[in-house]
Short mmCIF file of C-alpha atoms in Angstrom, two decimals:
data_model
loop_
_atom_site.label_atom_id
_atom_site.label_comp_id
_atom_site.label_asym_id
_atom_site.label_seq_id
_atom_site.Cartn_x
_atom_site.Cartn_y
_atom_site.Cartn_z
CA MET A 1 123.63 -39.96 -25.91
CA VAL A 2 121.84 -42.06 -28.55
CA GLY A 3 122.77 -45.70 -28.62
CA LEU A 4 122.28 -48.84 -30.61
CA VAL A 5 119.92 -51.18 -28.72
CA ARG A 6 120.19 -54.26 -30.86
CA GLN A 7 121.19 -55.34 -34.34
CA THR A 8 120.71 -58.33 -36.58
CA SER A 9 121.67 -59.10 -40.14
CA SER A 10 120.91 -61.74 -42.70
CA GLN A 11 121.03 -62.60 -46.39
CA VAL A 12 117.46 -62.20 -47.61
CA HIS A 13 116.15 -63.78 -50.79
CA ILE A 14 113.77 -61.59 -52.77
CA ASP A 15 111.59 -62.78 -55.67
CA ALA A 16 109.56 -59.71 -56.56
CA SER A 17 111.91 -56.72 -56.34
CA THR A 18 111.28 -55.76 -52.70
CA VAL A 19 112.54 -56.37 -49.21
CA ASP A 20 109.42 -56.33 -47.04
CA LEU A 21 109.39 -55.19 -43.41
CA LEU A 22 106.35 -56.84 -41.82
CA GLY A 23 104.75 -57.52 -38.48
CA ALA A 24 104.15 -60.89 -36.91
CA ASP A 25 101.39 -61.80 -39.35
CA LEU A 26 104.00 -61.69 -42.13
CA PHE A 27 101.61 -60.08 -44.57
CA THR A 28 100.67 -56.83 -46.24
CA ASP A 29 98.33 -55.81 -49.04
CA TYR A 30 100.25 -52.58 -49.51
CA GLN A 31 101.36 -51.81 -53.06
CA PRO A 32 103.14 -48.45 -53.16
CA GLU A 33 102.38 -46.09 -56.00
CA GLU A 34 105.48 -44.06 -55.19
CA TRP A 35 108.76 -44.69 -53.44
CA VAL A 36 110.39 -42.10 -51.19
CA GLY A 37 113.78 -41.39 -52.66
CA GLY A 38 113.16 -44.22 -55.13
CA LEU A 39 113.79 -46.52 -52.19
CA VAL A 40 111.15 -46.94 -49.49
CA ALA A 41 107.42 -46.67 -48.81
CA ALA A 42 105.45 -47.08 -45.56
CA ALA A 43 101.95 -48.53 -45.45
CA PRO A 44 99.44 -45.98 -44.17
CA SER A 45 97.81 -48.72 -42.10
CA GLY A 46 101.08 -49.49 -40.36
CA ASP A 47 103.04 -52.65 -39.69
CA ALA A 48 104.51 -52.71 -43.20
CA VAL A 49 107.31 -50.97 -45.05
CA ARG A 50 108.56 -51.98 -48.47
CA ILE A 51 112.02 -51.34 -49.89
CA VAL A 52 112.42 -51.51 -53.68
CA CYS A 53 115.65 -53.11 -54.86
CA GLY A 54 117.76 -52.90 -57.96
CA GLN A 55 117.10 -56.55 -58.74
CA GLU A 56 113.94 -58.58 -59.16
CA ILE A 57 115.35 -61.87 -57.88
CA ALA A 58 118.44 -61.83 -55.69
CA GLY A 59 120.05 -62.31 -52.33
CA ILE A 60 120.13 -58.98 -50.50
CA HIS A 61 122.33 -58.38 -47.48
CA VAL A 62 120.15 -56.74 -44.83
CA ILE A 63 121.23 -55.15 -41.58
CA ALA A 64 118.49 -54.16 -39.14
CA GLN A 65 119.18 -51.94 -36.14
CA LEU A 66 117.01 -50.73 -33.28
CA TRP A 67 118.14 -47.41 -31.79
CA ASP A 68 116.94 -45.56 -28.73
CA GLY A 69 116.94 -42.28 -30.64
CA ARG A 70 117.81 -40.83 -34.01
CA PRO A 71 121.07 -42.50 -35.10
CA PRO A 72 123.88 -40.17 -36.13
CA MET A 73 124.35 -39.51 -39.83
CA GLY A 74 127.95 -38.72 -40.53
CA ALA A 75 130.00 -38.17 -43.64
CA THR A 76 131.07 -41.79 -43.60
CA ASP A 77 127.48 -42.92 -43.77
CA ALA A 78 126.71 -40.61 -46.63
CA GLU A 79 129.68 -41.94 -48.59
CA ALA A 80 129.03 -45.58 -47.84
CA TRP A 81 125.49 -45.63 -49.14
CA GLN A 82 124.05 -44.67 -52.53
CA ASP A 83 120.57 -43.81 -51.34
CA ILE A 84 119.21 -42.88 -47.91
CA ALA A 85 115.59 -42.01 -47.03
CA GLU A 86 113.38 -41.87 -43.96
CA VAL A 87 109.70 -42.60 -43.37
CA SER A 88 107.43 -42.77 -40.33
CA VAL A 89 105.18 -45.71 -39.67
CA ASP A 90 102.86 -47.00 -36.96
CA TRP A 91 104.05 -50.30 -35.62
CA ARG A 92 101.88 -52.44 -33.33
CA SER A 93 103.53 -55.82 -33.76
CA PRO A 94 106.11 -57.01 -31.23
CA LEU A 95 108.55 -57.74 -34.02
CA LEU A 96 109.72 -56.46 -37.39
CA ASP A 97 110.39 -59.27 -39.84
CA PHE A 98 112.48 -58.59 -42.96
CA GLY A 99 112.82 -62.17 -44.20
CA THR A 100 110.50 -61.40 -47.17
CA THR A 101 110.42 -64.96 -48.58
CA GLY A 102 111.52 -66.95 -45.54
CA ASP A 103 109.32 -69.10 -43.36
CA GLY A 104 109.12 -66.51 -40.62
CA GLU A 105 111.00 -68.70 -38.17
CA ASP A 106 114.48 -67.24 -38.59
CA GLN A 107 115.11 -64.91 -35.68
CA ALA A 108 118.13 -63.50 -37.46
CA GLN A 109 115.63 -61.97 -39.90
CA GLN A 110 113.59 -60.33 -37.17
CA LEU A 111 114.05 -57.26 -35.02
CA VAL A 112 112.31 -57.33 -31.67
CA MET A 113 110.43 -54.07 -31.19
CA PRO A 114 110.08 -52.30 -27.83
CA GLY A 115 106.30 -51.88 -28.10
CA PRO A 116 103.48 -50.40 -30.15
CA GLY A 117 103.91 -46.85 -31.30
CA THR A 118 105.15 -44.56 -34.02
CA TYR A 119 108.56 -45.31 -35.43
CA ARG A 120 110.99 -43.63 -37.73
CA ILE A 121 112.70 -45.89 -40.23
CA ARG A 122 115.83 -44.85 -42.08
CA VAL A 123 116.72 -47.04 -45.03
CA SER A 124 120.17 -46.91 -46.61
CA ALA A 125 121.01 -48.89 -49.74
CA ARG A 126 124.03 -49.50 -51.92
CA ASN A 127 125.14 -51.57 -54.90
CA ARG A 128 121.76 -51.08 -56.48
CA ASP A 129 122.98 -50.54 -60.06
CA ASP A 130 125.25 -53.55 -60.57
CA GLY A 131 123.01 -55.51 -62.90
CA ASP A 132 120.01 -57.79 -62.82
CA PRO A 133 120.66 -60.67 -62.61
CA ARG A 134 124.21 -60.65 -61.29
CA GLU A 135 127.04 -63.08 -61.59
CA ASP A 136 129.17 -64.52 -58.82
CA GLY A 137 131.71 -61.91 -57.93
CA ASP A 138 129.43 -58.97 -58.70
CA PRO A 139 128.72 -56.65 -55.75
CA THR A 140 125.98 -57.79 -53.41
CA GLU A 141 123.12 -55.36 -53.04
CA ALA A 142 122.83 -54.26 -49.42
CA VAL A 143 120.24 -52.49 -47.27
CA ARG A 144 120.56 -51.08 -43.76
CA ILE A 145 117.40 -50.48 -41.76
CA GLN A 146 117.60 -48.23 -38.72
CA VAL A 147 114.53 -48.04 -36.49
CA TRP A 148 113.72 -45.80 -33.52
CA GLN A 149 110.61 -44.60 -31.77
CA ALA A 150 109.70 -41.06 -32.73
CA PRO A 151 106.66 -38.90 -33.44
CA VAL A 152 105.42 -38.74 -36.99
CA GLU A 153 107.53 -36.58 -39.32
CA GLU A 154 107.40 -35.85 -43.01
CA GLU A 155 109.17 -38.39 -45.15
CA CYS A 156 112.57 -37.19 -46.31
CA VAL A 157 115.28 -38.04 -48.79
CA ILE A 158 118.77 -37.69 -47.33
CA LYS A 159 120.65 -38.93 -50.38
CA GLN A 160 119.60 -40.13 -53.83
CA SER A 161 122.41 -41.01 -56.20
CA SER A 162 121.72 -44.39 -57.79
CA ARG A 163 120.26 -44.93 -61.26
CA THR A 164 117.79 -47.30 -59.67
CA ALA A 165 116.45 -44.57 -57.42
CA HIS A 166 116.14 -42.20 -60.35
CA LEU A 167 114.31 -44.87 -62.32
CA TRP A 168 111.58 -44.75 -59.69
CA THR A 169 111.45 -41.01 -59.14
CA ASP A 170 111.88 -39.69 -62.68
CA GLN A 171 108.63 -39.49 -64.59
CA MET B 1 43.85 -104.62 -42.10
CA ARG B 2 46.78 -102.35 -42.33
CA ASN B 3 49.11 -102.39 -39.32
CA ARG B 4 49.19 -98.72 -38.41
CA SER B 5 52.00 -99.25 -35.93
CA SER B 6 54.33 -100.57 -38.57
CA ARG B 7 57.54 -98.65 -38.73
CA GLY B 8 58.48 -97.69 -42.21
CA ARG B 9 61.72 -96.33 -43.32
CA VAL B 10 62.69 -93.03 -44.78
CA LEU B 11 65.23 -93.73 -47.38
CA LEU B 12 66.90 -91.07 -49.32
CA ALA B 13 69.08 -91.86 -52.19
CA ALA B 14 71.00 -88.97 -53.59
CA THR B 15 73.79 -88.96 -56.03
CA ALA B 16 77.09 -87.32 -55.57
CA ALA B 17 78.90 -86.64 -58.82
CA ALA B 18 80.54 -89.84 -60.00
CA LEU B 19 83.95 -88.25 -59.76
CA LEU B 20 83.62 -87.32 -56.14
CA VAL B 21 84.13 -90.53 -54.26
CA PRO B 22 84.32 -89.78 -50.54
CA VAL B 23 87.61 -90.51 -48.82
CA GLY B 24 88.34 -90.33 -45.14
CA PHE B 25 84.84 -89.66 -43.99
CA VAL B 26 83.74 -89.75 -40.44
CA GLY B 27 81.26 -92.54 -40.09
CA GLN B 28 80.29 -94.92 -42.81
CA ALA B 29 81.54 -94.09 -46.24
CA HIS B 30 80.34 -95.68 -49.39
CA ALA B 31 82.00 -95.64 -52.75
CA ASP B 32 78.55 -95.67 -54.24
CA SER B 33 77.16 -92.30 -53.27
CA HIS B 34 73.64 -93.52 -53.91
CA GLN B 35 73.67 -95.31 -50.63
CA PRO B 36 72.58 -93.64 -47.41
CA VAL B 37 75.37 -92.32 -45.27
CA THR B 38 73.97 -93.29 -41.91
CA GLY B 39 70.61 -94.53 -40.84
CA LYS B 40 68.70 -97.02 -38.92
CA GLN B 41 67.66 -100.13 -40.69
CA SER B 42 64.02 -100.93 -40.20
CA SER B 43 63.52 -104.11 -38.27
CA THR B 44 60.57 -104.93 -40.42
CA ARG B 45 60.00 -104.58 -44.08
CA SER B 46 56.42 -103.62 -43.76
CA GLY B 47 56.75 -101.57 -46.91
CA THR B 48 55.36 -98.42 -45.35
CA ARG B 49 58.11 -96.08 -46.12
CA ILE B 50 59.25 -93.10 -48.11
CA VAL B 51 61.65 -93.89 -50.87
CA LEU B 52 63.71 -91.22 -52.55
CA GLY B 53 65.09 -92.23 -55.89
CA GLU B 54 68.20 -91.24 -57.64
CA PRO B 55 68.37 -87.61 -58.61
CA GLU B 56 69.07 -86.73 -62.16
CA LYS B 57 72.83 -86.80 -62.58
CA PRO B 58 73.90 -83.19 -62.32
CA LYS B 59 75.62 -81.67 -65.31
CA THR B 60 78.95 -80.08 -64.58
CA VAL B 61 79.05 -76.57 -65.96
CA LYS B 62 81.86 -74.08 -66.14
CA PRO B 63 81.74 -71.04 -63.93
CA GLU B 64 81.14 -67.68 -65.51
CA ALA B 65 84.10 -65.35 -65.98
CA ALA B 66 86.25 -65.04 -62.90
CA GLY B 67 84.91 -62.50 -60.50
CA ALA B 68 84.14 -61.78 -56.93
CA GLU B 69 80.65 -63.29 -57.00
CA ALA B 70 80.10 -66.82 -55.76
CA VAL B 71 79.02 -69.34 -58.37
CA ASP B 72 75.36 -70.22 -58.71
CA CYS B 73 73.76 -73.25 -60.33
CA ALA B 74 70.46 -74.10 -61.92
CA GLU B 75 68.68 -77.30 -61.06
CA GLY B 76 70.43 -80.34 -62.38
CA THR B 77 73.85 -78.71 -62.51
CA THR B 78 77.01 -78.52 -60.44
CA VAL B 79 79.71 -75.90 -60.67
CA HIS B 80 82.66 -74.59 -58.71
CA ASP B 81 85.46 -72.13 -59.08
CA ARG B 82 88.49 -71.68 -56.88
CA THR B 83 86.54 -70.27 -53.94
CA SER B 84 82.90 -71.27 -54.23
CA SER B 85 80.77 -74.25 -55.14
CA CYS B 86 77.18 -75.10 -55.96
CA SER B 87 75.23 -78.27 -56.70
CA ASN B 88 71.51 -78.47 -57.35
CA TYR B 89 69.65 -81.78 -57.19
CA ARG B 90 66.13 -82.82 -58.09
CA ILE B 91 65.29 -85.94 -56.09
CA PRO B 92 62.11 -87.94 -56.76
CA VAL B 93 60.23 -89.01 -53.63
CA GLN B 94 57.77 -91.90 -53.42
CA PHE B 95 55.54 -92.87 -50.50
CA LEU B 96 54.85 -96.56 -50.13
CA VAL B 97 52.22 -98.16 -47.97
CA ASP B 98 52.58 -101.88 -47.56
CA GLY B 99 54.95 -101.77 -50.46
CA GLU B 100 52.49 -100.17 -52.81
CA PRO B 101 52.82 -96.62 -54.20
CA ALA B 102 50.62 -94.25 -52.25
CA GLY B 103 51.92 -90.85 -53.27
CA SER B 104 54.90 -88.92 -54.49
CA ALA B 105 56.72 -85.62 -54.23
CA VAL B 106 59.92 -83.99 -55.45
CA LEU B 107 62.74 -82.83 -53.16
CA HIS B 108 64.84 -79.96 -54.52
CA SER B 109 68.22 -79.62 -52.84
CA LYS B 110 70.65 -76.80 -53.55
CA ALA B 111 73.96 -76.83 -51.69
CA THR B 112 76.38 -73.92 -51.86
CA ALA B 113 79.68 -72.99 -50.26
CA GLN B 114 81.74 -69.81 -50.14
CA LEU B 115 85.27 -70.45 -48.98
CA ASP B 116 87.32 -67.71 -47.35
CA THR B 117 90.81 -67.34 -48.76
CA ARG B 118 91.80 -65.40 -45.64
CA ASP B 119 90.18 -67.40 -42.90
CA ARG B 120 90.23 -71.16 -42.60
CA TYR B 121 88.38 -71.01 -39.31
CA GLN B 122 85.06 -69.80 -40.65
CA TRP B 123 83.45 -70.02 -44.04
CA LYS B 124 79.79 -70.26 -45.02
CA GLN B 125 77.86 -73.13 -46.52
CA ARG B 126 74.14 -73.43 -47.14
CA VAL B 127 71.57 -76.05 -48.06
CA GLU B 128 68.20 -75.08 -49.42
CA LEU B 129 65.48 -77.74 -49.47
CA LYS B 130 62.05 -77.52 -51.03
CA LEU B 131 59.45 -80.23 -51.34
CA THR B 132 57.09 -79.85 -54.29
CA ASP B 133 54.40 -81.73 -56.21
CA PRO B 134 53.02 -83.71 -53.26
CA THR B 135 50.29 -86.17 -54.03
CA THR B 136 49.72 -87.34 -50.45
CA PRO B 137 49.15 -85.58 -47.11
CA SER B 138 52.12 -87.49 -45.70
CA ALA B 139 54.42 -85.18 -47.63
CA ALA B 140 53.48 -82.27 -45.38
CA GLU B 141 54.84 -84.07 -42.32
CA VAL B 142 58.39 -84.69 -43.42
CA SER B 143 61.05 -82.93 -41.35
CA ALA B 144 64.72 -82.55 -42.22
CA THR B 145 67.88 -82.24 -40.19
CA VAL B 146 70.84 -81.23 -42.32
CA LYS B 147 74.44 -81.87 -41.39
CA TYR B 148 77.86 -82.19 -43.07
CA GLN B 149 80.16 -85.10 -43.42
CA THR B 150 83.76 -83.96 -43.39
CA GLY B 151 87.27 -85.30 -43.02
CA ARG B 152 88.72 -82.77 -40.59
CA ALA B 153 86.52 -79.68 -40.76
CA THR B 154 83.87 -78.95 -38.17
CA ALA B 155 80.42 -77.61 -38.98
CA SER B 156 77.96 -75.67 -36.92
CA THR B 157 74.46 -77.05 -36.44
CA ALA B 158 71.14 -75.95 -37.89
CA PRO B 159 67.69 -76.58 -36.46
CA THR B 160 65.45 -79.29 -37.82
CA ARG B 161 62.79 -77.93 -40.13
CA ILE B 162 59.51 -79.26 -41.45
CA LEU B 163 59.50 -79.34 -45.22
CA ILE B 164 56.27 -77.49 -45.81
CA PRO B 165 55.45 -78.14 -49.47
CA TYR B 166 56.49 -75.35 -51.81
CA VAL B 167 58.36 -73.50 -49.06
CA THR B 168 62.12 -73.31 -49.29
CA GLN B 169 63.80 -74.16 -46.01
CA THR B 170 67.29 -72.73 -45.62
CA PHE B 171 69.95 -74.34 -43.50
CA ASP B 172 73.01 -72.11 -42.88
CA PHE B 173 76.30 -73.34 -41.54
CA THR B 174 79.71 -72.08 -40.55
CA LEU B 175 82.54 -74.46 -41.21
CA SER B 176 86.04 -74.43 -39.79
CA SER B 177 89.27 -76.20 -40.58
CA PRO B 178 91.04 -76.52 -37.23
CA GLY B 179 94.77 -76.42 -36.65
CA ARG B 180 97.48 -74.96 -38.85
CA ASP B 181 98.41 -77.90 -41.05
CA LEU B 182 97.68 -77.99 -44.74
CA VAL B 183 94.53 -80.11 -44.98
CA ASN B 184 92.78 -81.52 -48.02
CA ASP B 185 89.24 -82.15 -46.90
CA ASN B 186 86.09 -83.77 -48.30
CA ILE B 187 82.83 -82.07 -47.47
CA VAL B 188 79.31 -83.14 -48.41
CA PRO B 189 75.92 -82.24 -46.93
CA TYR B 190 73.49 -84.90 -45.91
CA GLY B 191 70.02 -84.95 -44.45
CA ASP B 192 68.28 -87.00 -41.80
CA PHE B 193 64.60 -87.20 -42.71
CA SER B 194 61.77 -88.27 -40.50
CA ALA B 195 58.00 -88.41 -40.59
CA PRO B 196 55.39 -89.76 -38.18
CA GLY B 197 55.15 -93.48 -38.51
CA PHE B 198 58.38 -93.79 -40.42
CA ASP B 199 61.94 -94.65 -39.44
CA ASP B 200 64.63 -92.05 -39.96
CA GLY B 201 66.83 -92.23 -42.97
CA SER B 202 69.51 -90.09 -44.47
CA ALA B 203 71.24 -89.37 -47.71
CA TYR B 204 73.58 -86.96 -49.46
CA LEU B 205 72.09 -83.65 -50.50
CA GLY B 206 74.82 -82.37 -52.77
CA ASP B 207 78.11 -83.07 -54.47
CA ILE B 208 81.26 -83.76 -52.51
CA PHE B 209 83.66 -80.84 -52.77
CA ARG B 210 87.28 -80.90 -51.67
CA PRO B 211 88.62 -77.68 -50.19
CA ARG B 212 92.25 -77.29 -49.19
CA CYS B 213 92.96 -75.23 -46.11
CA ASP B 214 96.40 -74.03 -45.04
CA SER B 215 98.25 -71.50 -42.95
CA THR B 216 101.31 -71.08 -45.16
CA PRO B 217 103.27 -68.01 -44.02
CA ARG B 218 103.46 -64.91 -46.21
CA ILE B 219 100.45 -65.89 -48.34
CA THR B 220 97.76 -64.12 -46.31
CA PRO B 221 97.73 -63.14 -42.61
CA ALA B 222 99.31 -66.10 -40.92
CA VAL B 223 96.99 -66.26 -37.93
CA THR B 224 93.90 -67.12 -39.97
CA GLY B 225 95.17 -68.96 -43.07
CA GLY B 226 92.55 -69.68 -45.72
CA CYS B 227 90.93 -72.22 -48.04
CA VAL B 228 90.46 -72.80 -51.77
CA TYR B 229 89.37 -75.56 -54.14
CA PRO B 230 92.83 -76.41 -55.48
CA ASP B 231 91.59 -78.37 -58.49
CA VAL B 232 90.71 -75.04 -60.09
CA PRO B 233 93.90 -73.34 -61.30
CA GLY B 234 94.68 -69.83 -60.24
CA LEU B 235 94.53 -67.02 -62.79
CA TRP B 236 96.83 -64.03 -63.24
CA GLN B 237 95.54 -61.34 -65.59
CA ILE B 238 97.79 -58.71 -67.16
CA ASP B 239 95.96 -55.70 -68.58
CA VAL B 240 97.68 -54.16 -71.60
CA THR B 241 95.71 -50.97 -71.02
CA ASP B 242 97.26 -50.60 -67.55
CA TRP B 243 100.30 -48.32 -67.98
CA ARG B 244 101.95 -49.82 -64.95
CA VAL B 245 102.37 -53.29 -66.50
CA ASP B 246 101.52 -53.03 -70.20
CA SER B 247 105.06 -53.75 -71.39
CA VAL B 248 105.03 -57.08 -69.65
CA GLY B 249 101.57 -57.81 -70.99
CA TRP B 250 102.71 -57.37 -74.60
CA HIS B 251 105.69 -59.61 -74.02
CA VAL B 252 103.60 -62.35 -72.46
CA LEU B 253 101.05 -62.12 -75.26
CA TRP B 254 103.76 -62.45 -77.88
CA ALA B 255 105.34 -65.38 -76.06
CA GLN B 256 102.03 -67.22 -75.68
CA LYS B 257 101.37 -66.89 -79.40
CA ASN B 258 104.85 -67.53 -80.75
CA LEU B 259 106.64 -70.02 -78.53
CA ALA B 260 106.40 -73.71 -79.35
CA HIS B 261 103.82 -74.18 -76.60
CA PRO B 262 101.09 -71.85 -75.30
CA TRP B 263 102.57 -71.56 -71.82
CA GLY B 264 100.00 -70.43 -69.31
CA VAL B 265 97.19 -69.89 -71.81
CA LYS B 266 93.91 -70.36 -70.00
CA GLY B 267 92.20 -73.67 -70.61
CA THR B 268 95.15 -75.36 -72.31
CA ARG B 269 97.23 -78.27 -71.08
CA TYR B 270 100.06 -75.83 -70.37
CA PRO B 271 99.38 -74.04 -67.11
CA LEU B 272 102.37 -72.71 -65.24
CA HIS B 273 103.18 -74.18 -61.86
CA ARG B 274 104.27 -71.83 -59.13
CA THR B 275 107.53 -72.31 -57.28
CA PHE B 276 109.07 -70.67 -54.23
CA ASP B 277 112.30 -72.65 -54.64
CA GLN B 278 114.98 -70.00 -54.41
CA SER B 279 117.65 -71.91 -56.32
CA LEU B 280 115.24 -72.85 -59.12
CA ILE B 281 113.98 -69.28 -59.42
CA ALA B 282 117.54 -67.96 -59.53
CA ASP B 283 118.51 -70.58 -62.12
CA ASN B 284 115.50 -69.72 -64.29
CA ARG B 285 116.40 -66.05 -64.14
CA ARG B 286 120.06 -66.64 -64.80
CA THR B 287 119.34 -68.87 -67.79
CA ALA B 288 116.95 -66.42 -69.43
CA CYS B 289 118.63 -63.15 -68.51
CA GLY B 290 122.09 -64.08 -67.34
CA PRO B 291 125.61 -63.59 -68.67
CA ASP B 292 124.84 -65.04 -72.10
CA VAL B 293 122.31 -62.29 -72.72
CA PRO B 294 123.49 -58.85 -73.80
CA ARG B 295 123.09 -56.05 -71.29
CA PRO B 296 120.18 -53.63 -71.69
CA PRO B 297 120.90 -51.12 -74.42
CA ARG B 298 120.05 -48.18 -72.18
CA PRO B 299 119.21 -47.42 -68.56
CA GLY B 300 115.68 -48.01 -67.39
CA LEU B 301 115.28 -51.30 -69.18
CA ALA B 302 115.17 -54.68 -67.50
CA CYS B 303 115.34 -58.20 -68.82
CA ASP B 304 111.95 -59.92 -68.63
CA GLU B 305 111.49 -63.64 -69.14
CA TYR B 306 108.47 -65.79 -69.90
CA PRO B 307 107.46 -68.29 -68.63
CA PHE B 308 108.11 -66.54 -65.35
CA ALA B 309 111.21 -67.41 -63.36
CA GLN B 310 108.90 -68.08 -60.40
CA SER B 311 107.46 -71.12 -62.18
CA TYR B 312 108.57 -74.67 -62.89
CA GLU B 313 108.28 -73.86 -66.57
CA GLY B 314 111.00 -71.21 -66.38
CA ALA B 315 114.06 -71.15 -68.61
CA GLY B 316 116.27 -73.24 -66.34
CA ARG B 317 114.15 -76.32 -67.06
CA ASN B 318 112.46 -75.32 -70.29
CA PRO B 319 114.29 -74.26 -73.46
CA ASP B 320 111.02 -72.94 -74.91
CA TYR B 321 111.10 -69.49 -73.37
CA SER B 322 111.23 -65.86 -74.38
CA CYS B 323 113.08 -62.89 -72.98
CA GLU B 324 113.27 -59.27 -73.89
CA PHE B 325 114.24 -55.91 -72.51
CA LEU B 326 111.35 -53.79 -71.37
CA ASN B 327 110.47 -50.95 -69.02
CA GLY B 328 112.16 -51.72 -65.72
CA ARG B 329 109.38 -50.26 -63.61
CA ASP B 330 106.74 -52.29 -65.46
CA ASN B 331 108.82 -55.41 -64.91
CA SER B 332 109.16 -54.76 -61.21
CA ARG B 333 105.53 -53.81 -60.66
CA GLU B 334 104.14 -56.75 -62.61
CA GLY B 335 106.16 -59.17 -60.51
CA SER B 336 104.92 -57.59 -57.31
CA TYR B 337 101.29 -57.51 -58.41
CA ARG B 338 101.48 -61.09 -59.68
CA LYS B 339 102.91 -62.28 -56.39
CA ALA B 340 100.12 -60.56 -54.46
CA SER B 341 97.42 -61.92 -56.76
CA LEU B 342 98.64 -65.50 -56.63
CA ASN B 343 99.03 -65.25 -52.87
CA GLY B 344 95.47 -63.98 -52.63
CA GLN B 345 94.32 -67.05 -54.56
CA ARG B 346 96.44 -69.27 -52.33
CA VAL B 347 98.45 -70.60 -55.25
CA LEU B 348 101.05 -72.61 -53.37
CA GLU B 349 104.16 -74.57 -54.33
CA ASN B 350 103.55 -76.51 -57.57
CA ASP B 351 99.97 -75.26 -57.87
CA PRO B 352 98.91 -74.61 -61.45
CA PHE B 353 97.90 -71.19 -62.66
CA TYR B 354 97.05 -69.57 -65.95
CA VAL B 355 98.19 -66.21 -67.29
CA GLU B 356 95.71 -64.19 -69.31
CA VAL B 357 96.51 -60.98 -71.16
CA ILE B 358 93.36 -58.88 -71.22
CA ASN B 359 91.95 -55.83 -72.99
CA ILE B 360 93.79 -56.65 -76.17
CA PRO B 361 92.69 -54.27 -78.93
CA ALA B 362 90.49 -55.92 -81.51
CA THR B 363 92.59 -54.31 -84.21
CA LEU B 364 95.80 -56.05 -83.13
CA THR B 365 97.07 -58.27 -85.92
CA PRO B 366 99.71 -60.99 -85.63
CA GLN B 367 101.96 -58.90 -87.84
CA LYS B 368 101.59 -55.91 -85.60
CA LEU B 369 102.35 -58.01 -82.54
CA ASP B 370 105.46 -59.34 -84.25
CA GLN B 371 106.57 -55.80 -84.86
CA LEU B 372 106.04 -54.94 -81.23
CA ARG B 373 108.01 -57.88 -79.95
CA GLY B 374 111.21 -59.36 -81.28
CA PRO B 375 112.34 -62.94 -81.59
CA VAL B 376 113.38 -65.24 -78.78
CA GLY B 377 116.38 -63.82 -77.01
CA CYS B 378 116.89 -60.39 -75.62
CA GLY B 379 118.03 -57.49 -77.63
CA VAL B 380 114.86 -55.87 -78.94
CA GLU B 381 113.90 -52.76 -77.01
CA SER B 382 110.35 -52.48 -75.73
#
């Protein structure tokens, strides 16, 4: 039975529209031309995944989970999140940092990885359409990152319902 | 009868640019850069010595348009951009015997550096020396050992070379800024010159340049850091022929031409200064595009502000700003590209940078630009 190995969460400040999942060197050159499901893109060179948000400058609530297999996707999940998409990525670094603008020292903004290999990353996002910028009391944009080791698969869009996602996928 | 065993002195006097007074040097440092850096004083003043006079004061020139190529400099000039430097001296040389002129030559010294914005632990510097116009056989016996004076950086060594007249001798070095702290260094090449029958002397061979090296996280790969010359502002260019960011480019162009001050216009006294301060950035954004601003008239538009919220000149501290609604994807992409570009130039907290809108059509008139962009305050659709 598939289980959750570890989880961490943190409020992440973004200043350029993305939450960045990076390796220990805290850096990527990757600039996606397209976003899977209007939500996520994985760097072909590995060790980087970028998640586009509904706001340019904001505090985003991020949950990061490491699973030992594909996490279940139930009806509750589908209802709780506006957009859900999956990508595969090579990951060599011992950690996955999602702090984006932090100093790289906050362990609450890092997920320890089990080792180098190919990973599947499922990104779920909600409250993407509630304005930019937002006032106190407005919904906080949130992202859940679920990570597990798995062979490479085609990227897939599980759910796409937000206006923000359509902004990025409609041409 | 001349005392052939007299020890003369090789003296080299070279000028560093008047602005570049050395600070924190290892070894003797002199405010007057015409003085030798190190050297043995002759115990006699027999007057049999080589004297190098002051080089012509180099003229500071501006680098050519920003590009990937390192700067170059003609003789008598000095130039640097954010990642490379060059100074080119012409140093008169005189040979004295018993205090009387007995010959002359010219020493040409070109010193260059190419910093690495992604590696503080190795970047390249070079000194090229050439002796010309000798009027005495003694000129063919001069040998040079070139080194660097630095504050914290270390430099590799280069072999001593004989300055064969009219042959350029090249001395290549690898420099490194150790540690992980942010370091403002002072680096200048100098030469130790010797010739049979003469005491060694030394002098500067180029301008003092001041690189800054750091390992700030999330700028470039953290393990290697990088270096720049921070006195040269960074530059962010927005291409109005690039469909991914053109909306933002038009807005910035309008703002630079119509606000009370030319914020970020290259070469003016109004560069922007980068900030990573989360509360300031949020305040700038909220002031320009917050609750007092109407919501976008239709989906797909985003509020864009200039000067950028990620600068000290943003709306939270500066009432002279512009905002408008424009293509949301352009707004998002431009911010991401700008962040990457400034990171690549190692534009750190409070560093100045300019913003240049490029590929503007020659046919664009002020009236046409006014039609494209509305007045201060959001509400005019891109």
